[in-house]
mmCIF file of C-alpha atoms and ligand atoms in Angstrom:
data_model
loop_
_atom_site.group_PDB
_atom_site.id
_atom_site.type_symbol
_atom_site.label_atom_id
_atom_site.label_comp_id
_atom_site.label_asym_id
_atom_site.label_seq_id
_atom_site.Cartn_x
_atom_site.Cartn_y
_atom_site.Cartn_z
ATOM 1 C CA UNK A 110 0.000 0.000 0.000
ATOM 2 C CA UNK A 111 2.775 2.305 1.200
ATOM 3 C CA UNK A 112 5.200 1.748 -2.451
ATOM 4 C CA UNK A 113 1.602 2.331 -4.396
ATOM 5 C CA UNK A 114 1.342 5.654 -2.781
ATOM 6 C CA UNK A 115 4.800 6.390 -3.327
ATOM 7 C CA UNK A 116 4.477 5.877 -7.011
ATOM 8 C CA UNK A 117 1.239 7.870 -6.839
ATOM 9 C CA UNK A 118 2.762 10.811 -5.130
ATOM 10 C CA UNK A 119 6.023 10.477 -7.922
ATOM 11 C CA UNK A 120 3.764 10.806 -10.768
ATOM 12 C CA UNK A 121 2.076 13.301 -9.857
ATOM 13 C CA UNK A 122 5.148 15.449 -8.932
ATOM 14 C CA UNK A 123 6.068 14.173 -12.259
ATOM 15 C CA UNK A 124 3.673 15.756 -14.079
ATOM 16 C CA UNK A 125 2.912 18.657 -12.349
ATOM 17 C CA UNK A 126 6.907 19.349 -12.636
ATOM 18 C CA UNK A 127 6.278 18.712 -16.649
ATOM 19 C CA UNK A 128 3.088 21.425 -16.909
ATOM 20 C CA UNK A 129 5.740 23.475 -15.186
ATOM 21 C CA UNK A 130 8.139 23.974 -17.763
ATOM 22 C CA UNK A 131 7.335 25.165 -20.932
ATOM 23 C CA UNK A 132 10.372 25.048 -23.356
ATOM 24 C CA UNK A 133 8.939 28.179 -25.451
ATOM 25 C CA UNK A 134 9.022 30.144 -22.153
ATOM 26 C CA UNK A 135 12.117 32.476 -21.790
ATOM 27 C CA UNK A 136 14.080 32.223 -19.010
ATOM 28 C CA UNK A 137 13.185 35.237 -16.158
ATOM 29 C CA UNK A 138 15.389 38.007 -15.675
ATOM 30 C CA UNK A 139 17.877 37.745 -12.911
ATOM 31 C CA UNK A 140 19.336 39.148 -9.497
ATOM 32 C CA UNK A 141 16.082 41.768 -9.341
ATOM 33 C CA UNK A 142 17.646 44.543 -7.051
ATOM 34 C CA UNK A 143 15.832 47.717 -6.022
ATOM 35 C CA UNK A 144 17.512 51.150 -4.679
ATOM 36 C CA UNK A 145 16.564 54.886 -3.806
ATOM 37 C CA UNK A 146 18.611 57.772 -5.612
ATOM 38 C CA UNK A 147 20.296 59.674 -2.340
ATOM 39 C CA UNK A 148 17.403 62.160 -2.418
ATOM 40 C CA UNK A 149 14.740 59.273 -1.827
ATOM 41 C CA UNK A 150 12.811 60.653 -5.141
ATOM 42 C CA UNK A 151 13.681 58.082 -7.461
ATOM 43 C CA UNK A 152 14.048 54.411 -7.589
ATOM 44 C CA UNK A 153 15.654 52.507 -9.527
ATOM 45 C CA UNK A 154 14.983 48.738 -10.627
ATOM 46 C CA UNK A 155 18.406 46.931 -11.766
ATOM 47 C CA UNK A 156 18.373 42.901 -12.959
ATOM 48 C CA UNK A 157 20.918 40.580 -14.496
ATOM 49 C CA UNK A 158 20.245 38.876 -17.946
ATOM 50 C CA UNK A 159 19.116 35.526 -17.663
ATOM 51 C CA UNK A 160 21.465 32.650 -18.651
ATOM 52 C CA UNK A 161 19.822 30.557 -21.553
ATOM 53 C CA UNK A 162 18.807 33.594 -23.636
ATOM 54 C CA UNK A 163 20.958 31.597 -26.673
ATOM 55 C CA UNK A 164 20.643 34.041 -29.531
ATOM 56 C CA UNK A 165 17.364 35.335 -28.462
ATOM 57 C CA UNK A 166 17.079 39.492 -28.482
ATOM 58 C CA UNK A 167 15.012 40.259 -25.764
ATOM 59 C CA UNK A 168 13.722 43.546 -23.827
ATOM 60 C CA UNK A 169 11.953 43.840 -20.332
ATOM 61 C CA UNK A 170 8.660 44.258 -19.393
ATOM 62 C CA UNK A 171 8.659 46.188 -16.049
ATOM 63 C CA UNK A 172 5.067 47.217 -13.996
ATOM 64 C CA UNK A 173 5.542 49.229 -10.546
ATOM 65 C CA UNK A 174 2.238 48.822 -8.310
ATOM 66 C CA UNK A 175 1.822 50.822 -4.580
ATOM 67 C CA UNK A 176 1.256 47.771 -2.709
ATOM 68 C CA UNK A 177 3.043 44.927 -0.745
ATOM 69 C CA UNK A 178 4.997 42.182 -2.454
ATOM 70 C CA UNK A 179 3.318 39.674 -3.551
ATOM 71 C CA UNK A 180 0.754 41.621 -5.619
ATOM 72 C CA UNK A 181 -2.823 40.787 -5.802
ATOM 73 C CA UNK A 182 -2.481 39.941 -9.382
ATOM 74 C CA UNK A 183 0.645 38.455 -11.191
ATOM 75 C CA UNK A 184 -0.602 39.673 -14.813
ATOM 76 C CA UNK A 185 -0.407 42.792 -16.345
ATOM 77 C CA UNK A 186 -2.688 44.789 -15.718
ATOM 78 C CA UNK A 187 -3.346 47.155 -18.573
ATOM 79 C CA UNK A 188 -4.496 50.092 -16.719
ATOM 80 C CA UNK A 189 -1.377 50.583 -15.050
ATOM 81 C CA UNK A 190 1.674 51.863 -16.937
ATOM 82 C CA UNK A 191 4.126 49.365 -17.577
ATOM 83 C CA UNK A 192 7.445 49.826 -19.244
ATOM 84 C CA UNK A 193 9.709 48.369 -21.522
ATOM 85 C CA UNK A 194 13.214 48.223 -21.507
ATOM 86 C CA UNK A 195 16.000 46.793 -23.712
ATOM 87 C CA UNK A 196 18.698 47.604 -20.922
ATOM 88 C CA UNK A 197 18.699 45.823 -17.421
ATOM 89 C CA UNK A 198 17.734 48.947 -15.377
ATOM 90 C CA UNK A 199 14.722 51.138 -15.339
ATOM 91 C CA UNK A 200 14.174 54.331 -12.884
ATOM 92 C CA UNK A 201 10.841 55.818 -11.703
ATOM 93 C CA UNK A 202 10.049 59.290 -10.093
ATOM 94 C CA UNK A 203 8.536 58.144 -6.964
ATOM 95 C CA UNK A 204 7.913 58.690 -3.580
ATOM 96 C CA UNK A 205 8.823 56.531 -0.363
ATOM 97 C CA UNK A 206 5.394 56.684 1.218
ATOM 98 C CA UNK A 207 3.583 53.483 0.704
ATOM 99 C CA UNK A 208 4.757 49.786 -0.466
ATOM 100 C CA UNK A 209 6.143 49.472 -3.803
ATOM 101 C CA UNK A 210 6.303 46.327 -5.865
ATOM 102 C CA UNK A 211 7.948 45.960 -9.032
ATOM 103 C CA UNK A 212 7.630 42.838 -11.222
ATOM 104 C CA UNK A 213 10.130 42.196 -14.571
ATOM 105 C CA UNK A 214 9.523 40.131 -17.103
ATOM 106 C CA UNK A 215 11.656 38.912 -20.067
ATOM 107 C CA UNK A 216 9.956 39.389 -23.465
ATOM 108 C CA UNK A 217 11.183 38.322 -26.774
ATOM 109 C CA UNK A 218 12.353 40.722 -29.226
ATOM 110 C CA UNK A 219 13.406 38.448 -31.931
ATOM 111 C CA UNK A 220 13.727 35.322 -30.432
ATOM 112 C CA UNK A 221 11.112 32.434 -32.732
ATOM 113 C CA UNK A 222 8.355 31.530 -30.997
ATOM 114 C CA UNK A 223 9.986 31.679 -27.607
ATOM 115 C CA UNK A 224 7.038 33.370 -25.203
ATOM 116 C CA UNK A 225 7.469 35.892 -22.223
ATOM 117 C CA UNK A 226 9.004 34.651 -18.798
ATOM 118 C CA UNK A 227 7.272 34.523 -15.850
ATOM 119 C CA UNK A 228 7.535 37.559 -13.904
ATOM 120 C CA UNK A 229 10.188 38.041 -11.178
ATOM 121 C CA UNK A 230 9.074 41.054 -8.376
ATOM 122 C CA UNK A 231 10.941 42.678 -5.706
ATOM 123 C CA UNK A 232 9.313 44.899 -3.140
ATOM 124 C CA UNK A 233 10.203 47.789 -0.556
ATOM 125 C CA UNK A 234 8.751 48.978 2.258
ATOM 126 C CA UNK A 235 8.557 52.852 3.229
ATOM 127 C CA UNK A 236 11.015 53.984 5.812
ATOM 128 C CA UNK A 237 9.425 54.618 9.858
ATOM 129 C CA UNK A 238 6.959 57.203 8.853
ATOM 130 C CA UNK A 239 7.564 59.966 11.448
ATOM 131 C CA UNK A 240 5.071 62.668 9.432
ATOM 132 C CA UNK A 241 1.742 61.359 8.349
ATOM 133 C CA UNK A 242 -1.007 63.440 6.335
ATOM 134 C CA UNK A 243 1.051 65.401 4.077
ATOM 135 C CA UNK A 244 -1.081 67.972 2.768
ATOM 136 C CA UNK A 245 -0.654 70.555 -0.027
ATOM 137 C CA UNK A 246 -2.770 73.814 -0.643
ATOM 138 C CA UNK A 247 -2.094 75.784 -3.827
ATOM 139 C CA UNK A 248 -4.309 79.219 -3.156
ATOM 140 C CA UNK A 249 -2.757 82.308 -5.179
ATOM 141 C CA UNK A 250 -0.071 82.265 -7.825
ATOM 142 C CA UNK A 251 3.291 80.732 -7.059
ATOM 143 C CA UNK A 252 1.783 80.183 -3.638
ATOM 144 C CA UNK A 253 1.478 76.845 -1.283
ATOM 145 C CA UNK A 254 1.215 76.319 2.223
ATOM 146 C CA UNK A 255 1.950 72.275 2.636
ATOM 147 C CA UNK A 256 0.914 71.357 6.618
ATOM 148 C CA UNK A 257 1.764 67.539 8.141
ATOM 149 C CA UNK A 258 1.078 65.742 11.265
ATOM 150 C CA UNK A 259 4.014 65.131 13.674
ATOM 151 C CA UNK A 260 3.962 61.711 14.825
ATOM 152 C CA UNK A 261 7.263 61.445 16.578
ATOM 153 C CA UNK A 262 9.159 64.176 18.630
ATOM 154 C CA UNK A 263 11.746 65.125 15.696
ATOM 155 C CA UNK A 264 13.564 68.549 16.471
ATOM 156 C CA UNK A 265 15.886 68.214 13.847
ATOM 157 C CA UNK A 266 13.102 68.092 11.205
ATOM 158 C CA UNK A 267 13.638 70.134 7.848
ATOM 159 C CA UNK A 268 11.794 69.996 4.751
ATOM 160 C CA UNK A 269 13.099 70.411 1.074
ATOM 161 C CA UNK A 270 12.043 71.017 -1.770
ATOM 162 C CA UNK A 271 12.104 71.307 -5.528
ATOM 163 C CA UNK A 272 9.696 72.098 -8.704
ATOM 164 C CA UNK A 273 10.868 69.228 -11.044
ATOM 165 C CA UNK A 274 13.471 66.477 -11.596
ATOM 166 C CA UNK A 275 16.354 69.024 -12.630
ATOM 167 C CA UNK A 276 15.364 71.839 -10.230
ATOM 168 C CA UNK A 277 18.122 71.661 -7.303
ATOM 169 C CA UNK A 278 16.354 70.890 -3.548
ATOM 170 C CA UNK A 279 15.736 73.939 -1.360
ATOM 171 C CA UNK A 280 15.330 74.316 2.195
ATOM 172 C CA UNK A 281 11.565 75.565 3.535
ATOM 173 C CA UNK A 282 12.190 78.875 4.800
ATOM 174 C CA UNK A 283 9.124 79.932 6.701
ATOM 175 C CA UNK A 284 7.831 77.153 8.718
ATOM 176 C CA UNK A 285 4.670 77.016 10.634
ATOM 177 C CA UNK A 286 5.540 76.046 14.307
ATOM 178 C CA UNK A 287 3.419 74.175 16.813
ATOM 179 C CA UNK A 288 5.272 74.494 20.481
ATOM 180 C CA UNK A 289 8.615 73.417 19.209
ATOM 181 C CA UNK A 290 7.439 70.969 16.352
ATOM 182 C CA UNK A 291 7.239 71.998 12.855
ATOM 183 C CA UNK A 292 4.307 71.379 11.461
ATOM 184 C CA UNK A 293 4.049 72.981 7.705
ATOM 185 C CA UNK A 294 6.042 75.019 5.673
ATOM 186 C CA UNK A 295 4.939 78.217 3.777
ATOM 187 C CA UNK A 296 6.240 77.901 0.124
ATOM 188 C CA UNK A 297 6.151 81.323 -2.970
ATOM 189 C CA UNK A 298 7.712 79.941 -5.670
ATOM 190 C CA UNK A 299 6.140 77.186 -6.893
ATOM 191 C CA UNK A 300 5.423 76.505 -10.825
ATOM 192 C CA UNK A 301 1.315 75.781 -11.497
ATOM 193 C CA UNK A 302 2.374 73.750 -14.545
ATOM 194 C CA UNK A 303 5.385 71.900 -12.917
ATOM 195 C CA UNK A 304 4.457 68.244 -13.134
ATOM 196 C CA UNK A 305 5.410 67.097 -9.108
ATOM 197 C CA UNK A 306 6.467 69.280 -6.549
ATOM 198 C CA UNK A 307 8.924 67.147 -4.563
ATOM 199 C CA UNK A 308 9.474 67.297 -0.754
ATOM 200 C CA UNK A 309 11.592 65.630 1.175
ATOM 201 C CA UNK A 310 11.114 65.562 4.992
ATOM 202 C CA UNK A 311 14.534 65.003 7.082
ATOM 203 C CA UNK A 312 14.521 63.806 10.307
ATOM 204 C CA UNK A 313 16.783 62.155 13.125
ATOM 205 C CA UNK A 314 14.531 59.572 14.725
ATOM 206 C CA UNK A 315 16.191 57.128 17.283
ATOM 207 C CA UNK A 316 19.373 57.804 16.348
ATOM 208 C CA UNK A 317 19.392 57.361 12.723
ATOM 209 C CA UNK A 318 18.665 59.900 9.723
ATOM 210 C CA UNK A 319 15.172 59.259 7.790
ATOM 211 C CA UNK A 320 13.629 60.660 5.394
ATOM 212 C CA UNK A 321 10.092 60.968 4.245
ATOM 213 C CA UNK A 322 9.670 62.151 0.902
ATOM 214 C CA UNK A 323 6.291 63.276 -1.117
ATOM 215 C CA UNK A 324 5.300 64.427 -4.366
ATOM 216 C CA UNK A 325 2.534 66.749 -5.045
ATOM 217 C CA UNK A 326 0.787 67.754 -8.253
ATOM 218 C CA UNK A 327 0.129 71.538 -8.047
ATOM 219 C CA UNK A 328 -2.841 71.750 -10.263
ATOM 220 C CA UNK A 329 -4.616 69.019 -8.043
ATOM 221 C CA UNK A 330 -4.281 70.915 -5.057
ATOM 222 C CA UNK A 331 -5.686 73.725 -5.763
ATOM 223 C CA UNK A 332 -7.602 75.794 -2.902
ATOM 224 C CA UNK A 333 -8.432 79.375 -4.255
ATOM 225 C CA UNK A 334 -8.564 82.622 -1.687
ATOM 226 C CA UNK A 335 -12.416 83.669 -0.948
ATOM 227 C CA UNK A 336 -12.945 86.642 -3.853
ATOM 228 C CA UNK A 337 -13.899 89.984 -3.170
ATOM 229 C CA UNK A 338 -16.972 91.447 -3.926
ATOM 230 C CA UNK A 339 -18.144 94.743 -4.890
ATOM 231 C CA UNK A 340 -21.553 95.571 -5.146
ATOM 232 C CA UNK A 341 -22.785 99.051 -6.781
ATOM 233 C CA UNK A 342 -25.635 100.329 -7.528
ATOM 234 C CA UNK A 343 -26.695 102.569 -10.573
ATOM 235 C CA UNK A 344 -30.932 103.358 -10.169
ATOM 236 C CA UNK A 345 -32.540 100.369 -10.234
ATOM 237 C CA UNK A 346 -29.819 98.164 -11.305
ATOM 238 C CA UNK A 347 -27.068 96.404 -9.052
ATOM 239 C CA UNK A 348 -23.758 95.842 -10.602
ATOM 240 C CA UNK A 349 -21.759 92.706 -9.314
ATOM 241 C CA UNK A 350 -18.142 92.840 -10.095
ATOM 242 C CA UNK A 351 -14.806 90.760 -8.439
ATOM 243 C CA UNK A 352 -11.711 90.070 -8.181
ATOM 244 C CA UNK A 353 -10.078 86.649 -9.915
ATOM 245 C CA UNK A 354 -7.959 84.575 -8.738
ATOM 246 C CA UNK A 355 -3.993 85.611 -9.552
ATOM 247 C CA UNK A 356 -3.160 82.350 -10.995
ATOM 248 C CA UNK A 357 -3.967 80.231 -14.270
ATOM 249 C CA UNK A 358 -6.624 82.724 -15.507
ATOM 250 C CA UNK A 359 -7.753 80.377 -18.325
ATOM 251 C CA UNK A 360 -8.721 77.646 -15.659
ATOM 252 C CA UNK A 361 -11.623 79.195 -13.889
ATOM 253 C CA UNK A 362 -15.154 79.580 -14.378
ATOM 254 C CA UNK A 363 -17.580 82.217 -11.983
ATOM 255 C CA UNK A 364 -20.642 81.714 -10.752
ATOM 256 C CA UNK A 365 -23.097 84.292 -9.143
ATOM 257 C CA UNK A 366 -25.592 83.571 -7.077
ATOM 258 C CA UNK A 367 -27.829 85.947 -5.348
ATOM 259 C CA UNK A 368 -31.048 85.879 -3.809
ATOM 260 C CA UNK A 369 -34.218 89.014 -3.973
ATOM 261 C CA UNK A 370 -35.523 88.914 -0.266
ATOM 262 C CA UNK A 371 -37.654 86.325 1.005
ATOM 263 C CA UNK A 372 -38.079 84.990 -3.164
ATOM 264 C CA UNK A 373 -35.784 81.896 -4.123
ATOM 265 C CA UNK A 374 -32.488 81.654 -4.942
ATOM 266 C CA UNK A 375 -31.332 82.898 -8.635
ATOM 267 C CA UNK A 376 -28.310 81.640 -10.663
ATOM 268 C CA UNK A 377 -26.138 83.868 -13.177
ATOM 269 C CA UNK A 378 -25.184 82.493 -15.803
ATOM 270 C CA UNK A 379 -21.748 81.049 -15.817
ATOM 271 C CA UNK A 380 -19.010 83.840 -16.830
ATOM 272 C CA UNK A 381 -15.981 82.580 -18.419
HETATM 273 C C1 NAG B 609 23.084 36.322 -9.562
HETATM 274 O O1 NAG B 609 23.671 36.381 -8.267
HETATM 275 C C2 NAG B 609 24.313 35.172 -7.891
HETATM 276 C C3 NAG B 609 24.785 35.311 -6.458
HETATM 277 O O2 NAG B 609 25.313 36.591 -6.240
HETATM 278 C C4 NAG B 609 25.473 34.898 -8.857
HETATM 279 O O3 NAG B 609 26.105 33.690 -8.506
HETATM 280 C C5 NAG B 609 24.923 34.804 -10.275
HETATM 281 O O4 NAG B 609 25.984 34.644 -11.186
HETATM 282 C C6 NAG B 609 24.134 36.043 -10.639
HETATM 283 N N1 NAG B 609 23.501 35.855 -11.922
HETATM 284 C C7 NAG B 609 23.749 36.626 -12.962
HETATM 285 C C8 NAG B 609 23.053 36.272 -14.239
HETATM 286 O O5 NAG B 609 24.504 37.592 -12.887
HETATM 287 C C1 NAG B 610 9.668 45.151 -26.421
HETATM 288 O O1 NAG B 610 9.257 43.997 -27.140
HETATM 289 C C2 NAG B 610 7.922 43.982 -27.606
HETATM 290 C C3 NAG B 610 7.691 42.690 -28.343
HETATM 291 O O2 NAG B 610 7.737 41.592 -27.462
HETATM 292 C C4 NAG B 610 7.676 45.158 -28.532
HETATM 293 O O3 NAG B 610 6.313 45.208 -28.897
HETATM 294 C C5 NAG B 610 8.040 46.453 -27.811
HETATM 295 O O4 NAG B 610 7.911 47.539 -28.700
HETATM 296 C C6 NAG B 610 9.467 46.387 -27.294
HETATM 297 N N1 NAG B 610 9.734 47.602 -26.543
HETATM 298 C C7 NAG B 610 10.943 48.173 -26.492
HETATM 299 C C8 NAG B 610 11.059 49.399 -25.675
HETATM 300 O O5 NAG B 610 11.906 47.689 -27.059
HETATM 301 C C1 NAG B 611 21.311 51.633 -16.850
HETATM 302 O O1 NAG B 611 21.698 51.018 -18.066
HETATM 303 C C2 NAG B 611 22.345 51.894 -18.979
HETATM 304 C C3 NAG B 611 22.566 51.168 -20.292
HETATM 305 O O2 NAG B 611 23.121 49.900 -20.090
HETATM 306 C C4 NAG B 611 23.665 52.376 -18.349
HETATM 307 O O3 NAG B 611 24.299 53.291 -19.215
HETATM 308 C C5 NAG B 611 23.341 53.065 -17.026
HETATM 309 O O4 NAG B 611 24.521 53.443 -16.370
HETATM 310 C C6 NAG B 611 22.543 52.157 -16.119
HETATM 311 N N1 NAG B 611 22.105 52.916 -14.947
HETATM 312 C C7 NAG B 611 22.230 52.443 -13.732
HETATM 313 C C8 NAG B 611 21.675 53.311 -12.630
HETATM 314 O O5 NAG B 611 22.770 51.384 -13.476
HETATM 315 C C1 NAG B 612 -0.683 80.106 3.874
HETATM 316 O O1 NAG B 612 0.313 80.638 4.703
HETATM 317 C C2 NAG B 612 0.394 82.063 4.629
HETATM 318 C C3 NAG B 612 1.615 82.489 5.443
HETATM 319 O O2 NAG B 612 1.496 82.088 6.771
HETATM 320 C C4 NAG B 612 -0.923 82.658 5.124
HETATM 321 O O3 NAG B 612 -0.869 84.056 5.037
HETATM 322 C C5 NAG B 612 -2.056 82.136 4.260
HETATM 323 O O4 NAG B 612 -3.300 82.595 4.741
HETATM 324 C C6 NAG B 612 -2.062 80.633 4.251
HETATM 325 N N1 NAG B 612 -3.074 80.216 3.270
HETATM 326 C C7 NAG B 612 -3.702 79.037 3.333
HETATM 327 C C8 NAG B 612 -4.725 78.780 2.298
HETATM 328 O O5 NAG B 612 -3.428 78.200 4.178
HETATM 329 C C1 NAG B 613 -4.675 62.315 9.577
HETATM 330 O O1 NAG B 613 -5.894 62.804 9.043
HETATM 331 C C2 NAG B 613 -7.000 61.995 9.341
HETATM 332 C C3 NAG B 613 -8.193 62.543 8.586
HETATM 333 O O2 NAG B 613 -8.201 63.929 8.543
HETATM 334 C C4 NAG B 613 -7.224 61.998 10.859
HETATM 335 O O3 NAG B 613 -8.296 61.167 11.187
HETATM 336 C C5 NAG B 613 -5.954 61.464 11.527
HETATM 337 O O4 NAG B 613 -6.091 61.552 12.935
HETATM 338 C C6 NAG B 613 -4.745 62.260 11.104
HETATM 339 N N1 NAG B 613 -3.541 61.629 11.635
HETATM 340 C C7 NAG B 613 -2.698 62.258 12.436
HETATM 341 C C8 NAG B 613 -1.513 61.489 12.891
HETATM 342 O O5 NAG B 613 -2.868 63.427 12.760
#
């Protein structure tokens, strides 16, 4: 009985070892390795070519999802941006804040009817987290306040910043200041169109140096200043006139709403 179980338990290890290799299948890139750029804004993704590529041309398929190794799905999912490669690294702007896994795969370039690997992933975790709820307001032109939570006593902490990838980082130089914590920074020269703003949060927390980095898209956090309004009156006509917002002129729309006494509410039309 025992030997007929044996053999059972062979054959089926057999087999399922035979479904698992498919000759057509190219060989999956090697040695996946992950590291942060010294500023903590980019990351970059670095593998070894597979042995067994005989005189296959290949490229990479790359995919980077915010969330923990393994990821939900092992396919491709085709709303996500994925990337292809022909060399053996590939760097993305990101920020440290949440999990990142990256999966590779190798895909044939001009290699017969060989078929793409399986994918190989590699994840990393964000460093201690010692601001949480980084928050952004853009409200007049060239103009953000960005405010955070303080979730460990950091005296030490500085903030720096820059508009895009080849802007240098600057220091914040106008903090807001809770007791002794700093708790936002006032910033005045910030580009509406830039695609990030990138800030990196710098901190000594139990003896070591951390930093928290973010990126922020301007145009999404916009939070206009309350408009003026001046009301005049010519007989029996009211004029309505106000100020606009100093930024992005093109971008906004106005909307008047006023109300006779004690009759309902009336809408101007939308100016442009
Ligand atoms: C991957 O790393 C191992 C151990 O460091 C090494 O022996 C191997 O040669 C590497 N593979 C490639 C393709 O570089
Ligand atoms: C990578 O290979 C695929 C074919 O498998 C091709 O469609 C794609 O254009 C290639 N991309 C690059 C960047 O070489
Ligand atoms: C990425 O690969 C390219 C082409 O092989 C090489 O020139 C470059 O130095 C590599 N970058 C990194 C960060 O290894
Ligand atoms: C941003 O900070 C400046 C400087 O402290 C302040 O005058 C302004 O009211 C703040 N605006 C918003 C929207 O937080
Ligand atoms: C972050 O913001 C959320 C929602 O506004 C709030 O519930 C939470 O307490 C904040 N966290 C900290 C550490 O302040």
């Amino acid at each position: 009985m025992i030997g007929r179980n044996w053999d059972f338990a062979l054959a089926l290890c057999l087999s399922v070892m035979v479904a698992g290799v498919d000759p057509n299948e190219l060989p999956e890139p090697e040695n996946l390795t992950l590291s942060w750029s010294p500023d903590h804004f980019s990351l970059t993704a670095e593998w070894s070519e597979p042995a067994g590529l005989d005189d296959c041309k290949v490229n990479y398929t790359l995919e980077l999802i915010l969330e923990k190794c393994p990821p939900s799905s092992t396919e491709p999912n085709l709303n996500k941006e994925i990337r292809q490669t022909v060399h053996l690294n590939y760097t993305w702007e990101v920020s440290n804040e949440r999990e990142i896994c990256i999966w590779v795969r190798t895909n044939p370039l001009q290699c017969g009817n060989r078929t793409p690997s399986k994918a190989v992933y590699k994840g990393i975790s964000p460093p201690l987290a010692f601001v949480k709820n980084f928050t952004c307001v853009y409200y007049s032109d060239m103009k953000m306040n960005c405010t955070w939570s303080v979730i460990s006593h950091v005296p030490d902490l500085q903030l720096f910043y820059r508009n895009e990838v080849s802007d240098h980082l600057k220091p914040c130089s106008a903090y807001f200041t809770k007791e002794d914590m700093k708790t936002g920074c006032h910033l005045d020269d910030i580009i509406f169109k830039s695609h990030h703003t990138f800030f990196n949060i710098i901190g000594t927390v139990k003896g070591s140096i951390i930093s928290n980095t973010f990126m922020r898209v301007p145009r999404d956090s916009v939070k206009p200043e309350p408009l003026e309004l001046k009301i005049t009156r010519d007989g029996d006509r009211l004029y309505l006139q106000s100020n606009t917002p100093e930024f992005a002129q093109q971008c906004w729309k106005y909307k008047f709403r006023y109300n006779k006494c004690n009759e309902e509410v009336s809408l101007l039309p939308s100016v442009y």
